[in-house]
mmCIF file of C-alpha atoms and ligand atoms in Angstrom:
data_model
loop_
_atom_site.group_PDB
_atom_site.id
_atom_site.type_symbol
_atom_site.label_atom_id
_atom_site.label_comp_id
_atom_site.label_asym_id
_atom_site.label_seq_id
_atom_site.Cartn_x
_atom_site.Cartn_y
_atom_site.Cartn_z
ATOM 1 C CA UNK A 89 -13.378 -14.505 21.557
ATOM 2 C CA UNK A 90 -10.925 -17.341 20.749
ATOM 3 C CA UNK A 91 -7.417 -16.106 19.651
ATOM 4 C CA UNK A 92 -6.427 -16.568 16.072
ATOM 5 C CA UNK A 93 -3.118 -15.907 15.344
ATOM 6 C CA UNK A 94 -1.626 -14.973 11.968
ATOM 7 C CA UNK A 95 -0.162 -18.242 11.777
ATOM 8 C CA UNK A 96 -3.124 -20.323 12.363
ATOM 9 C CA UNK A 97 -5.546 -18.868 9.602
ATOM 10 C CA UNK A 98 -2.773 -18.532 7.144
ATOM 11 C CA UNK A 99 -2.507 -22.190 7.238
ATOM 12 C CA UNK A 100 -6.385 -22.389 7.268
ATOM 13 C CA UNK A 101 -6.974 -20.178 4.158
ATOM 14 C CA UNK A 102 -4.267 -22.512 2.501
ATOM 15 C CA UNK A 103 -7.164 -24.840 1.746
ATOM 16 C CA UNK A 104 -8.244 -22.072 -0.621
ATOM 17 C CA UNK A 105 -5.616 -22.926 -2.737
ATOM 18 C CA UNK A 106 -5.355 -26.400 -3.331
ATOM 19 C CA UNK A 107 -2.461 -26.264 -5.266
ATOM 20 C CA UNK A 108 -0.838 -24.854 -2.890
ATOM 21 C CA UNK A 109 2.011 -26.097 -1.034
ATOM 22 C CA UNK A 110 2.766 -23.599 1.240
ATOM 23 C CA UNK A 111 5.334 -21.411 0.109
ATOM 24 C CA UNK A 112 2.409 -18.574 0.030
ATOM 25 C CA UNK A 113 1.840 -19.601 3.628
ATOM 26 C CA UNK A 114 5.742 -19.426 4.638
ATOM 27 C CA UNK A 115 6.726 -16.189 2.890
ATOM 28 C CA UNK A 116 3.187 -14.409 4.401
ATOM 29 C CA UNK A 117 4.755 -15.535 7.717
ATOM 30 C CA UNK A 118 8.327 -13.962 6.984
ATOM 31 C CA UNK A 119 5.925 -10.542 6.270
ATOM 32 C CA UNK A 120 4.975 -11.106 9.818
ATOM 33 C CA UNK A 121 7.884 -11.645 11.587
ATOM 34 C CA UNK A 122 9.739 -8.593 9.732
ATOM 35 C CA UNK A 123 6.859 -6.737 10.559
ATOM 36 C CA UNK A 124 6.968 -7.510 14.749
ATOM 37 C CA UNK A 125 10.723 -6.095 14.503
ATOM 38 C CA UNK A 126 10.274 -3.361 12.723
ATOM 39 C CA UNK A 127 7.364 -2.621 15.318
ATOM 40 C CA UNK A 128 9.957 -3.035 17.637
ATOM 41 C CA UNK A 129 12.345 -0.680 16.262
ATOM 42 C CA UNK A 130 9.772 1.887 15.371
ATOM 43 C CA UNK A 131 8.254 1.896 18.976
ATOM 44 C CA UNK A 132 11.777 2.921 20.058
ATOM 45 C CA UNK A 133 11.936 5.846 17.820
ATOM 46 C CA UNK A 134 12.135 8.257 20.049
ATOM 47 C CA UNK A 135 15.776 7.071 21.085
ATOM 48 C CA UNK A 136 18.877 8.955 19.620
ATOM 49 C CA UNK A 137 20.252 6.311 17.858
ATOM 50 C CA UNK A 138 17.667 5.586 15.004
ATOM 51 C CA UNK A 139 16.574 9.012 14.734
ATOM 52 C CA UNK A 140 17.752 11.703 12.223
ATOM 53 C CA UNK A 141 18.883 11.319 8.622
ATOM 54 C CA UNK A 142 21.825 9.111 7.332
ATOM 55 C CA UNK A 143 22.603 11.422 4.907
ATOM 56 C CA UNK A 144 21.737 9.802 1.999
ATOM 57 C CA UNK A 145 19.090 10.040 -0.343
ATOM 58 C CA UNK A 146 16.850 7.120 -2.109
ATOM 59 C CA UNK A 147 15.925 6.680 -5.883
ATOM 60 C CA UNK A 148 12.961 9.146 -5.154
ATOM 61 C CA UNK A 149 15.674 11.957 -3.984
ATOM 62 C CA UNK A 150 14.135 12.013 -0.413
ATOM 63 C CA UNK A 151 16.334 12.003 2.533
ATOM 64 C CA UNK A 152 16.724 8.389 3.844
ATOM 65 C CA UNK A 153 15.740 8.214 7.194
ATOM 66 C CA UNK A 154 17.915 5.566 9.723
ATOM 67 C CA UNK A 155 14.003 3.488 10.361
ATOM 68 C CA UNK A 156 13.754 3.536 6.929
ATOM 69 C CA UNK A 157 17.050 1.735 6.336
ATOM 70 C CA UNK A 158 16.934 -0.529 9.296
ATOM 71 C CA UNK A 159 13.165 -1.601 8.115
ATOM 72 C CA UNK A 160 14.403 -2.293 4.180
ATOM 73 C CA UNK A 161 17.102 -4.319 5.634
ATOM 74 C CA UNK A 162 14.844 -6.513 8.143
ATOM 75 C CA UNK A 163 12.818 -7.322 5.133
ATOM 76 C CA UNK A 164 15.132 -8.325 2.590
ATOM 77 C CA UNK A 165 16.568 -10.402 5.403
ATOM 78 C CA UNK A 166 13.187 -11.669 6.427
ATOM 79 C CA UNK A 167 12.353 -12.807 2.418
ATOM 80 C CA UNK A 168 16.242 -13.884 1.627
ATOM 81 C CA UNK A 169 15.851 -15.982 5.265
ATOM 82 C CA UNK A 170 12.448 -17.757 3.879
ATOM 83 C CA UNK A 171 13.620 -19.101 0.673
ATOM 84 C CA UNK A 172 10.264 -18.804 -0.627
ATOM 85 C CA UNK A 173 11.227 -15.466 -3.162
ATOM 86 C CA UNK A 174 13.392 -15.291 -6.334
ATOM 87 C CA UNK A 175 13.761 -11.158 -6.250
ATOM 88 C CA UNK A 176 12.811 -8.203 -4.169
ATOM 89 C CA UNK A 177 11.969 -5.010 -5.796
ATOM 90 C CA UNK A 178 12.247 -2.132 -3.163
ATOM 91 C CA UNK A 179 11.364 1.486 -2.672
ATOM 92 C CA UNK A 180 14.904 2.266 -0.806
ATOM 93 C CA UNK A 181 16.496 0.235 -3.990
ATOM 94 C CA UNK A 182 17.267 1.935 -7.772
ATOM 95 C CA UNK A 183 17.602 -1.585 -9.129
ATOM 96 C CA UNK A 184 15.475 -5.314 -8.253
ATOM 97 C CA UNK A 185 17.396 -7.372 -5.670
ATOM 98 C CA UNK A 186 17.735 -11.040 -7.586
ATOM 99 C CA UNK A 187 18.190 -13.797 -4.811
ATOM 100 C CA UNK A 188 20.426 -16.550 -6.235
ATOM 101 C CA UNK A 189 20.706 -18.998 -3.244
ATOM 102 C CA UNK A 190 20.491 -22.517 -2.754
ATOM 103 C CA UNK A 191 17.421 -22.042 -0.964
ATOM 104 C CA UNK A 192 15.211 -20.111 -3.160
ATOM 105 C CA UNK A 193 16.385 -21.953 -6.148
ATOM 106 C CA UNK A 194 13.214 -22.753 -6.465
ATOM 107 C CA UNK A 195 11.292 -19.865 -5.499
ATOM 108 C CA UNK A 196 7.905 -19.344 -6.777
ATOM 109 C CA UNK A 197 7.418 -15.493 -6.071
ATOM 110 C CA UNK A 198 8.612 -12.093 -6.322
ATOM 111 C CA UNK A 199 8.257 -9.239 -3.757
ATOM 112 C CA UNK A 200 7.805 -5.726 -4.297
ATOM 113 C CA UNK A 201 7.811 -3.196 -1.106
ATOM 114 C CA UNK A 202 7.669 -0.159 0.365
ATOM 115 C CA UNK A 203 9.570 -0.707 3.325
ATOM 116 C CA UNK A 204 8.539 2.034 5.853
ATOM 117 C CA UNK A 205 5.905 4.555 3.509
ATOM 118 C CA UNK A 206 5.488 8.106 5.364
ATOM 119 C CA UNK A 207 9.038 7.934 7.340
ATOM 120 C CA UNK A 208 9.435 11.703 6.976
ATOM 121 C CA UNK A 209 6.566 11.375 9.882
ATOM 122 C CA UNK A 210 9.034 9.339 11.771
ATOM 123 C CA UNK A 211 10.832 11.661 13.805
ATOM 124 C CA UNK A 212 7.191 13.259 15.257
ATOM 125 C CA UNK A 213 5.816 10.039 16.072
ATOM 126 C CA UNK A 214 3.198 10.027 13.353
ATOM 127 C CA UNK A 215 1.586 6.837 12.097
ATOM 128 C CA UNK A 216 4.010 4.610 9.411
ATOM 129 C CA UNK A 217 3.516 1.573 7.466
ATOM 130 C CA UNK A 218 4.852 -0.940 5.411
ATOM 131 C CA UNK A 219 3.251 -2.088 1.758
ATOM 132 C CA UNK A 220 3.766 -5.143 0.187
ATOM 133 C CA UNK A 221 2.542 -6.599 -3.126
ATOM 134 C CA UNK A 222 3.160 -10.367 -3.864
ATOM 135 C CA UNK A 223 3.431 -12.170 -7.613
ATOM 136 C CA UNK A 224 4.287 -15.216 -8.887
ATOM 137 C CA UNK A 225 7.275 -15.038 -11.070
ATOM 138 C CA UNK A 226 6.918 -15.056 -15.010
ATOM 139 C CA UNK A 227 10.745 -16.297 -15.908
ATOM 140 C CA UNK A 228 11.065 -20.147 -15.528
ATOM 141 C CA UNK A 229 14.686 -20.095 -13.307
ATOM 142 C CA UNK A 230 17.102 -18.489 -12.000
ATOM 143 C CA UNK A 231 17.675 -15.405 -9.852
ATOM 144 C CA UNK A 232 14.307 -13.221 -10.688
ATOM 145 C CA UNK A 233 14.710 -10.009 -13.040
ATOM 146 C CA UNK A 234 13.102 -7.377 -13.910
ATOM 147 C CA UNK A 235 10.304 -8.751 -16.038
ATOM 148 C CA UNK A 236 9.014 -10.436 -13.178
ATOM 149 C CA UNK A 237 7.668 -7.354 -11.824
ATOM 150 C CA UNK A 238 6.138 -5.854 -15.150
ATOM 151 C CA UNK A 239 3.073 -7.363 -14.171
ATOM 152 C CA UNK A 240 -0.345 -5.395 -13.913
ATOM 153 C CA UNK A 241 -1.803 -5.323 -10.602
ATOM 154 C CA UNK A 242 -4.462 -7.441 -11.304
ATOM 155 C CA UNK A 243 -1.867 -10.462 -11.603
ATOM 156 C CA UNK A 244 -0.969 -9.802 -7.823
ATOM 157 C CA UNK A 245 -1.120 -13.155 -5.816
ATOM 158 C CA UNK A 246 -1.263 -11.110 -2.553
ATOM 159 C CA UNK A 247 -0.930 -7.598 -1.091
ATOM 160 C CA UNK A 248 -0.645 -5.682 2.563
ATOM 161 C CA UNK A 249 0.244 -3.082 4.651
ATOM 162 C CA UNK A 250 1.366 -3.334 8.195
ATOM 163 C CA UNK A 251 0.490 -0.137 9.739
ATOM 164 C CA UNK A 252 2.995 0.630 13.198
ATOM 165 C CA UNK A 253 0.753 3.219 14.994
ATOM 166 C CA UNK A 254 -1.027 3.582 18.163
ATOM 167 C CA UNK A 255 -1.407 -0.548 18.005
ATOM 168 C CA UNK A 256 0.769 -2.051 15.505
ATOM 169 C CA UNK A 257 -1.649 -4.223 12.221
ATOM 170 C CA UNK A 258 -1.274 -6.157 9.426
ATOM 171 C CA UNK A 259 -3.906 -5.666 6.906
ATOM 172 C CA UNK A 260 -3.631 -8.277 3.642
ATOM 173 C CA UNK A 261 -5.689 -10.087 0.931
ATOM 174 C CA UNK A 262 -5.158 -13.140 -1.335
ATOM 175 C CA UNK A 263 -7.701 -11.945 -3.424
ATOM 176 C CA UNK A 264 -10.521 -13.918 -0.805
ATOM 177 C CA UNK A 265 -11.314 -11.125 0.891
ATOM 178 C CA UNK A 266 -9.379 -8.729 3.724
ATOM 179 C CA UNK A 267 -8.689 -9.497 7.034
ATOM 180 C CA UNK A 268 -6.163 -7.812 9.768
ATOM 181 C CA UNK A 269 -4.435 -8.757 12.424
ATOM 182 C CA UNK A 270 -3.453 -6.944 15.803
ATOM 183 C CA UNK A 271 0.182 -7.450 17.406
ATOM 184 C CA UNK A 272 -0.438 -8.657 20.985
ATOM 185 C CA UNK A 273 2.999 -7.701 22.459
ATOM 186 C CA UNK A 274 2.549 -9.962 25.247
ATOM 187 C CA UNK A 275 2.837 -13.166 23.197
ATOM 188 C CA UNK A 276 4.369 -11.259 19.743
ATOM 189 C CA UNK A 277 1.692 -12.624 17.826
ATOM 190 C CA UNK A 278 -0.377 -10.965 15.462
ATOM 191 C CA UNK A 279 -3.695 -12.176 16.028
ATOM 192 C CA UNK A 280 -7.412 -12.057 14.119
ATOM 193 C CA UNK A 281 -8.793 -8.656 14.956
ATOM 194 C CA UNK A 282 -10.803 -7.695 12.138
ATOM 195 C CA UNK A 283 -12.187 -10.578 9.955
ATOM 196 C CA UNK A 284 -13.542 -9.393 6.408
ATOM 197 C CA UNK A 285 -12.935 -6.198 6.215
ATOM 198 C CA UNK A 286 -15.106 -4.068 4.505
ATOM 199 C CA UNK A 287 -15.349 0.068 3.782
ATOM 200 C CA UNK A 288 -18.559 1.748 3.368
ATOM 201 C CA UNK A 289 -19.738 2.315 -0.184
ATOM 202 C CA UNK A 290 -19.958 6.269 0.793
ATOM 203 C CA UNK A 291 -17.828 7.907 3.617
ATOM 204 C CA UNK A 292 -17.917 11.451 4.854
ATOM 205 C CA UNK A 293 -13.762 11.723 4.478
ATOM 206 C CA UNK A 294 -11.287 13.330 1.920
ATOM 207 C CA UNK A 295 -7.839 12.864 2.704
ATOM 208 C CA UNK A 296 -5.764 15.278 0.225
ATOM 209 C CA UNK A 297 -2.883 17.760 0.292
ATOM 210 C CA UNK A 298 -5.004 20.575 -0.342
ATOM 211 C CA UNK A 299 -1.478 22.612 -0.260
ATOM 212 C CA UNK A 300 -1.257 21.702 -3.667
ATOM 213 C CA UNK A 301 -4.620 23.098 -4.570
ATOM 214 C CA UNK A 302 -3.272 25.952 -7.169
ATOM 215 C CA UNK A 303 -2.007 22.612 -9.417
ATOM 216 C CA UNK A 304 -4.436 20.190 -9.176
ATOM 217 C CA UNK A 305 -6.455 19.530 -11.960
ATOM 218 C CA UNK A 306 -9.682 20.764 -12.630
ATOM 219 C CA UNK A 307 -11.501 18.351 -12.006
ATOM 220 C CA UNK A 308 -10.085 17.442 -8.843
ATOM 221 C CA UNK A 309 -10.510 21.184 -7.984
ATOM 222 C CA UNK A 310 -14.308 20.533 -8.447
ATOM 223 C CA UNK A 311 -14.449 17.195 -6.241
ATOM 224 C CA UNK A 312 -12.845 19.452 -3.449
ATOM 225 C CA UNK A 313 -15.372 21.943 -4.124
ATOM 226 C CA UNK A 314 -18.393 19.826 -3.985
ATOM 227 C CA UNK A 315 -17.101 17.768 -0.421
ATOM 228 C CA UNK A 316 -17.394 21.098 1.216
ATOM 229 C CA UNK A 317 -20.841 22.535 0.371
ATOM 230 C CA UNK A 318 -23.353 22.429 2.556
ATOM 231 C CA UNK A 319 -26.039 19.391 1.754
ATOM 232 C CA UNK A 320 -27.599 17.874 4.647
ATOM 233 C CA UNK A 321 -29.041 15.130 2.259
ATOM 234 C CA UNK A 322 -25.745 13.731 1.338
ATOM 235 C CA UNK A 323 -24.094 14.947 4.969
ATOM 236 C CA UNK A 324 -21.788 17.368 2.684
ATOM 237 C CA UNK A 325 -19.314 19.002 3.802
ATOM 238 C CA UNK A 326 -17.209 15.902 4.655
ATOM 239 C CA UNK A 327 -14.433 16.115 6.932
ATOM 240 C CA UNK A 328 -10.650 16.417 5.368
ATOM 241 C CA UNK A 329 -8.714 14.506 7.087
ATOM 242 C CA UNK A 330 -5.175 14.416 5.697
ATOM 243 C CA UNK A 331 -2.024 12.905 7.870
ATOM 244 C CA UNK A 332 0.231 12.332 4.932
ATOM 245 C CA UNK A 333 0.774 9.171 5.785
ATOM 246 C CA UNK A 334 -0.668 7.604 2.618
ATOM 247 C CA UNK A 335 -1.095 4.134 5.306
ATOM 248 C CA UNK A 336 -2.623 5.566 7.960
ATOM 249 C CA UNK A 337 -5.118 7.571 5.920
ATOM 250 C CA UNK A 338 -5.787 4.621 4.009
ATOM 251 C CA UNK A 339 -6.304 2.575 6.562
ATOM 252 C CA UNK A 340 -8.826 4.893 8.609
ATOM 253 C CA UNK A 341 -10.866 5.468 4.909
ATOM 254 C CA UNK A 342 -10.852 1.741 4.801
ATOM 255 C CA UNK A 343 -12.713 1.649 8.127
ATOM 256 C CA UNK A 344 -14.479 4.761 8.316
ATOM 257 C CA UNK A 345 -15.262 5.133 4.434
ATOM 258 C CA UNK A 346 -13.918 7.909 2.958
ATOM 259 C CA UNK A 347 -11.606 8.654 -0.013
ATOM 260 C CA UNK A 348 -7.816 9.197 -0.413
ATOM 261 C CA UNK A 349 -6.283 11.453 -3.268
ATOM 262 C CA UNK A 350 -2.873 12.046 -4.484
ATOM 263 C CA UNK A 351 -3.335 13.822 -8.146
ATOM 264 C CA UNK A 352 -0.675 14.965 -10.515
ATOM 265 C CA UNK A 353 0.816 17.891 -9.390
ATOM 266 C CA UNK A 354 3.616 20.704 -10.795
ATOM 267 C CA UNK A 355 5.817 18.581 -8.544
ATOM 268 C CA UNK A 356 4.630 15.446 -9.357
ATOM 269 C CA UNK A 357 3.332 15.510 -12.451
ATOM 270 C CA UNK A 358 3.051 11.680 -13.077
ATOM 271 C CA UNK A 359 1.289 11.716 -9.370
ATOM 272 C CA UNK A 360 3.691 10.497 -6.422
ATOM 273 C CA UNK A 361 2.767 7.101 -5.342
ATOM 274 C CA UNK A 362 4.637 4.197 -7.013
ATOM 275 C CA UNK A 363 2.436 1.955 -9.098
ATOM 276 C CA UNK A 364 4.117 -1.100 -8.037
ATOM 277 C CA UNK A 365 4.698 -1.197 -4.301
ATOM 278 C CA UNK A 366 2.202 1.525 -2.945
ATOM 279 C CA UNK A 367 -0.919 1.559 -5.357
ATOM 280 C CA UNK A 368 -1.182 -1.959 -6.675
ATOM 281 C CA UNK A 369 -1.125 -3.602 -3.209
ATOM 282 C CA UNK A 370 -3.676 -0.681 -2.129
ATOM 283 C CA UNK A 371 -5.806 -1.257 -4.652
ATOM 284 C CA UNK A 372 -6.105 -4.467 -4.545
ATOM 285 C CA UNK A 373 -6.914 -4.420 -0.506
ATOM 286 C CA UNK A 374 -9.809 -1.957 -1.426
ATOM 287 C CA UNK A 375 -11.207 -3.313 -3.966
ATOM 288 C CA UNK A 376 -11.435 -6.725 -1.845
ATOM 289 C CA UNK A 377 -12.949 -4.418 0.310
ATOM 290 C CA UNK A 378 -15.728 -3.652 -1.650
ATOM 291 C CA UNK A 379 -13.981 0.127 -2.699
ATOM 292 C CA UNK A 380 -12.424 1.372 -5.570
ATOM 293 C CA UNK A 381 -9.027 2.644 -6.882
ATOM 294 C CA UNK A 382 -8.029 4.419 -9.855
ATOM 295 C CA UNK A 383 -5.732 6.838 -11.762
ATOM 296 C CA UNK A 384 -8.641 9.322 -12.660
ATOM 297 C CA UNK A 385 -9.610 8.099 -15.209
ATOM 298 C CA UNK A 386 -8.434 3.568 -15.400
ATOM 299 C CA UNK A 387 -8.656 1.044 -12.656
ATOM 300 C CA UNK A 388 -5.041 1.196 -11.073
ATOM 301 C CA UNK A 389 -4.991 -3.160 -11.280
ATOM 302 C CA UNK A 390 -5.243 -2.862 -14.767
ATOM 303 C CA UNK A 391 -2.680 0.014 -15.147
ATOM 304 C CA UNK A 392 0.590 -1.301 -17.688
ATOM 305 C CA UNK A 393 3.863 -1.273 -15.670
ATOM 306 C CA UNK A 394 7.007 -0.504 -17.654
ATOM 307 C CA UNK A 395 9.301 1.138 -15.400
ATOM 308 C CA UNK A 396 10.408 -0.327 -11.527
ATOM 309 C CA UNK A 397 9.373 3.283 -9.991
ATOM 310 C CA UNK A 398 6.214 4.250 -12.374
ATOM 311 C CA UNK A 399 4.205 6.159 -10.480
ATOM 312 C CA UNK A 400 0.419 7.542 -10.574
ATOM 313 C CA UNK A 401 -1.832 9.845 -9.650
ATOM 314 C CA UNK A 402 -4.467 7.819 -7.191
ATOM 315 C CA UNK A 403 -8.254 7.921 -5.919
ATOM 316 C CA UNK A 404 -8.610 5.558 -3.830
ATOM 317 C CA UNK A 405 -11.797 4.462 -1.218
ATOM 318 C CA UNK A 406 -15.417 4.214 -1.208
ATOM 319 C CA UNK A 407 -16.843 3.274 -4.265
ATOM 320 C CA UNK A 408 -19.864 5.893 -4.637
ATOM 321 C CA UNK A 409 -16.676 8.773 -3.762
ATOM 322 C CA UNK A 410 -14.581 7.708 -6.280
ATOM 323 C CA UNK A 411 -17.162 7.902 -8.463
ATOM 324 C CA UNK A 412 -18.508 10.951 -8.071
ATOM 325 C CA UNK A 413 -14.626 12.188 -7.948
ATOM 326 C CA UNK A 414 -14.229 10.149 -11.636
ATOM 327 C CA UNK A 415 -16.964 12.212 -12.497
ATOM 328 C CA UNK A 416 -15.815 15.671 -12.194
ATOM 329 C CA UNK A 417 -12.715 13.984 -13.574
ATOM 330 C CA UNK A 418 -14.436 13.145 -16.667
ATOM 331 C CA UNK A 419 -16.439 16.522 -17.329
ATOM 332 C CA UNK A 420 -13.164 18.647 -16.177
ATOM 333 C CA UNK A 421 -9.609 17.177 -16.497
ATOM 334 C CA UNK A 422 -10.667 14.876 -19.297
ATOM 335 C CA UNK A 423 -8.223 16.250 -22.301
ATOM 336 C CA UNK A 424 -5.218 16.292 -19.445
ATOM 337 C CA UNK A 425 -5.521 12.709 -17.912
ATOM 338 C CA UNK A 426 -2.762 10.868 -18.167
ATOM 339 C CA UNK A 427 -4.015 7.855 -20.300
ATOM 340 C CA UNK A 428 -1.933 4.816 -20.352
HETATM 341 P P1 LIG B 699 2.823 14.985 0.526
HETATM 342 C C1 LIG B 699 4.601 9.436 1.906
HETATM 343 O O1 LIG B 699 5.799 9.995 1.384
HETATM 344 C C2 LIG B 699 3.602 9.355 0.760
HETATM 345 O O2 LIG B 699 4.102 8.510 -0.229
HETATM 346 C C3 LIG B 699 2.252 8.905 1.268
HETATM 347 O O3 LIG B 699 2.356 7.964 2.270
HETATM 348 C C4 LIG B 699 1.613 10.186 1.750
HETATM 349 O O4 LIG B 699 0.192 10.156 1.712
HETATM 350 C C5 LIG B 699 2.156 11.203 0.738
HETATM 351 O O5 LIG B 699 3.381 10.664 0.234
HETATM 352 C C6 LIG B 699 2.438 12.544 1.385
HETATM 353 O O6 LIG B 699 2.910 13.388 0.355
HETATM 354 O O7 LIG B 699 3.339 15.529 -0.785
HETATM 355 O O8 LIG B 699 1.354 15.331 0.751
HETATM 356 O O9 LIG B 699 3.679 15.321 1.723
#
């Protein structure tokens, strides 16, 4: 099969925007070359001097793993580099990152990512990724702010994960479909491997922490329930398959089918993933996809932002799963849901 690089059908899909003048194009292609050295890095993991904790802790109170750093940093540098963004808004960072240089004076976008999601599977060389969402700014000038990022997921302009496992991808959408790309080391290109993508309207997969079974909420304690009885006719029980790597799950559901879940818990009793860099850009891949993602009870695009580090509780995957999941949500958690 020819070779496509990531390059080459970013500048083809450009025609899909005819107003486009290829700052979309450029800053997808900064992604990319973050993304190939933070493979780089993470592929060297097992080497003393990135491993272990720096001793610090992030706005979410977890301990900041070195990869973690080193990744945030390659990707501010990366988007600063391109010119083509007017603020960053960051997992690793309390507050938005405005960019006032000459070169992205006149920067069209705003970028909002989790720079390396799952690192507390770093050090036993689990699968990690990086998510991205992309929007247009909504102030006229300057160095972006805040409000740029209160959008609602459905106002996202792109979104992506790379996933660094046992080959390293980049998975995206502009909203025309998903496609991902495999890095071929031996030219450091990330090149066409899986053309519009699509998951399976029903998969045979739950990925949850059933550790925090005792807290879930009802209804979710029925959806576990009903995935493992025994029904030949709808190949029950599935399989749980949980890495808690909310990436790597993902990205298997996404080609397997199957359905990820991350409910409100006692310790998380908003959910855990962040609306803005973790279940927006998701959401949007899946539902590209053909799948579905929601809170339990809303659509997660269409979800009201007000806070940088919001998060959610998330169902996420195959359309006829989440679903049948909404509807044990509906008959048993109802009066608790979170409504926004
Ligand atoms: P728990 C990683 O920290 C993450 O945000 C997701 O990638 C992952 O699925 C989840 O949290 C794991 O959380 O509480 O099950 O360890």
């Amino acid at each position: 099969m020819k070779v496509k690089t990531l390059g080459q059908f970013i500048i083809e899909k450009q025609n899909d925007f005819p107003f486009a003048k290829g700052e979309l194009s450029r800053l997808l292609r900064d992604i990319g070359i973050a993304a190939k050295i933070v493979n780089r890095e993470v592929n060297k993991a097992g080497l003393v001097e990135i491993l272990g904790e720096t001793g610090e802790t992030n706005v979410q109170g977890e301990a900041v793993k070195k990869l973690d750093v080193f990744a945030n940093d390659q990707f501010i540098a990366a988007l600063k580099a391109g010119g083509e963004v007017c603020a960053i808004a960051s997992e690793e960072n309390d507050d938005i990152i405005p960019i006032d240089s000459e070169i992205s004076k006149n920067a069209k976008y705003v970028v909002a990512i989790d720079p390396l999601d799952g690192s507390s599977n770093i050090d036993v060389n689990v699968s990690v990724g990086t998510i991205f969402s992309i929007y247009r700014r909504t102030t006229l000038s300057g160095p972006g702010t805040l409000e740029d990022f209160m959008q609602r997921g459905t106002e996202q302009v792109a979104g992506g994960y790379i996933i660094y496992g046992s080959s390293c991808m980049m998975v995206y959408t502009t909203g025309k479909g998903v496609n991902g790309f495999t890095l071929d080391p031996s030219i450091g290109e990330f090149c066409l491997s899986h053309p519009n993508m699509h998951t399976k309207l029903q998969g045979t997969i739950y990925s949850i922490n059933e550790g925090n079974y005792l807290h879930f909420p009802d209804g979710v304690k029925k959806y576990i329930k009903y995935c493992q009885e025994e029904d030949k006719a709808t190949n029950r029980p599935y399989s749980s398959r949980y890495i808690g790597s909310g990436v790597a799950d993902i990205h298997r559901n996404l080609i397997n089918g199957g359905i990820y879940i991350y409910p409100t818990t006692t310790k998380s009793p908003k959910g855990k993933l962040r609306l803005l860099y973790e279940c927006n850009p998701l959401a949007f891949i899946i539902e590209q996809a053909g799948g579905k993602a929601t809170n339990g009870e809303k659509r997660i695009m269409e979800l009201d932002i007000n806070e940088l580090h919001q998060r959610t509780p998330l169902f996420l995957g195959s359309s006829e799963m989440v679903d049948k999941a909404m509807e044990f949500m509906a008959t048993y958690s109802a009066e608790k849901q979170i409504s926004q």
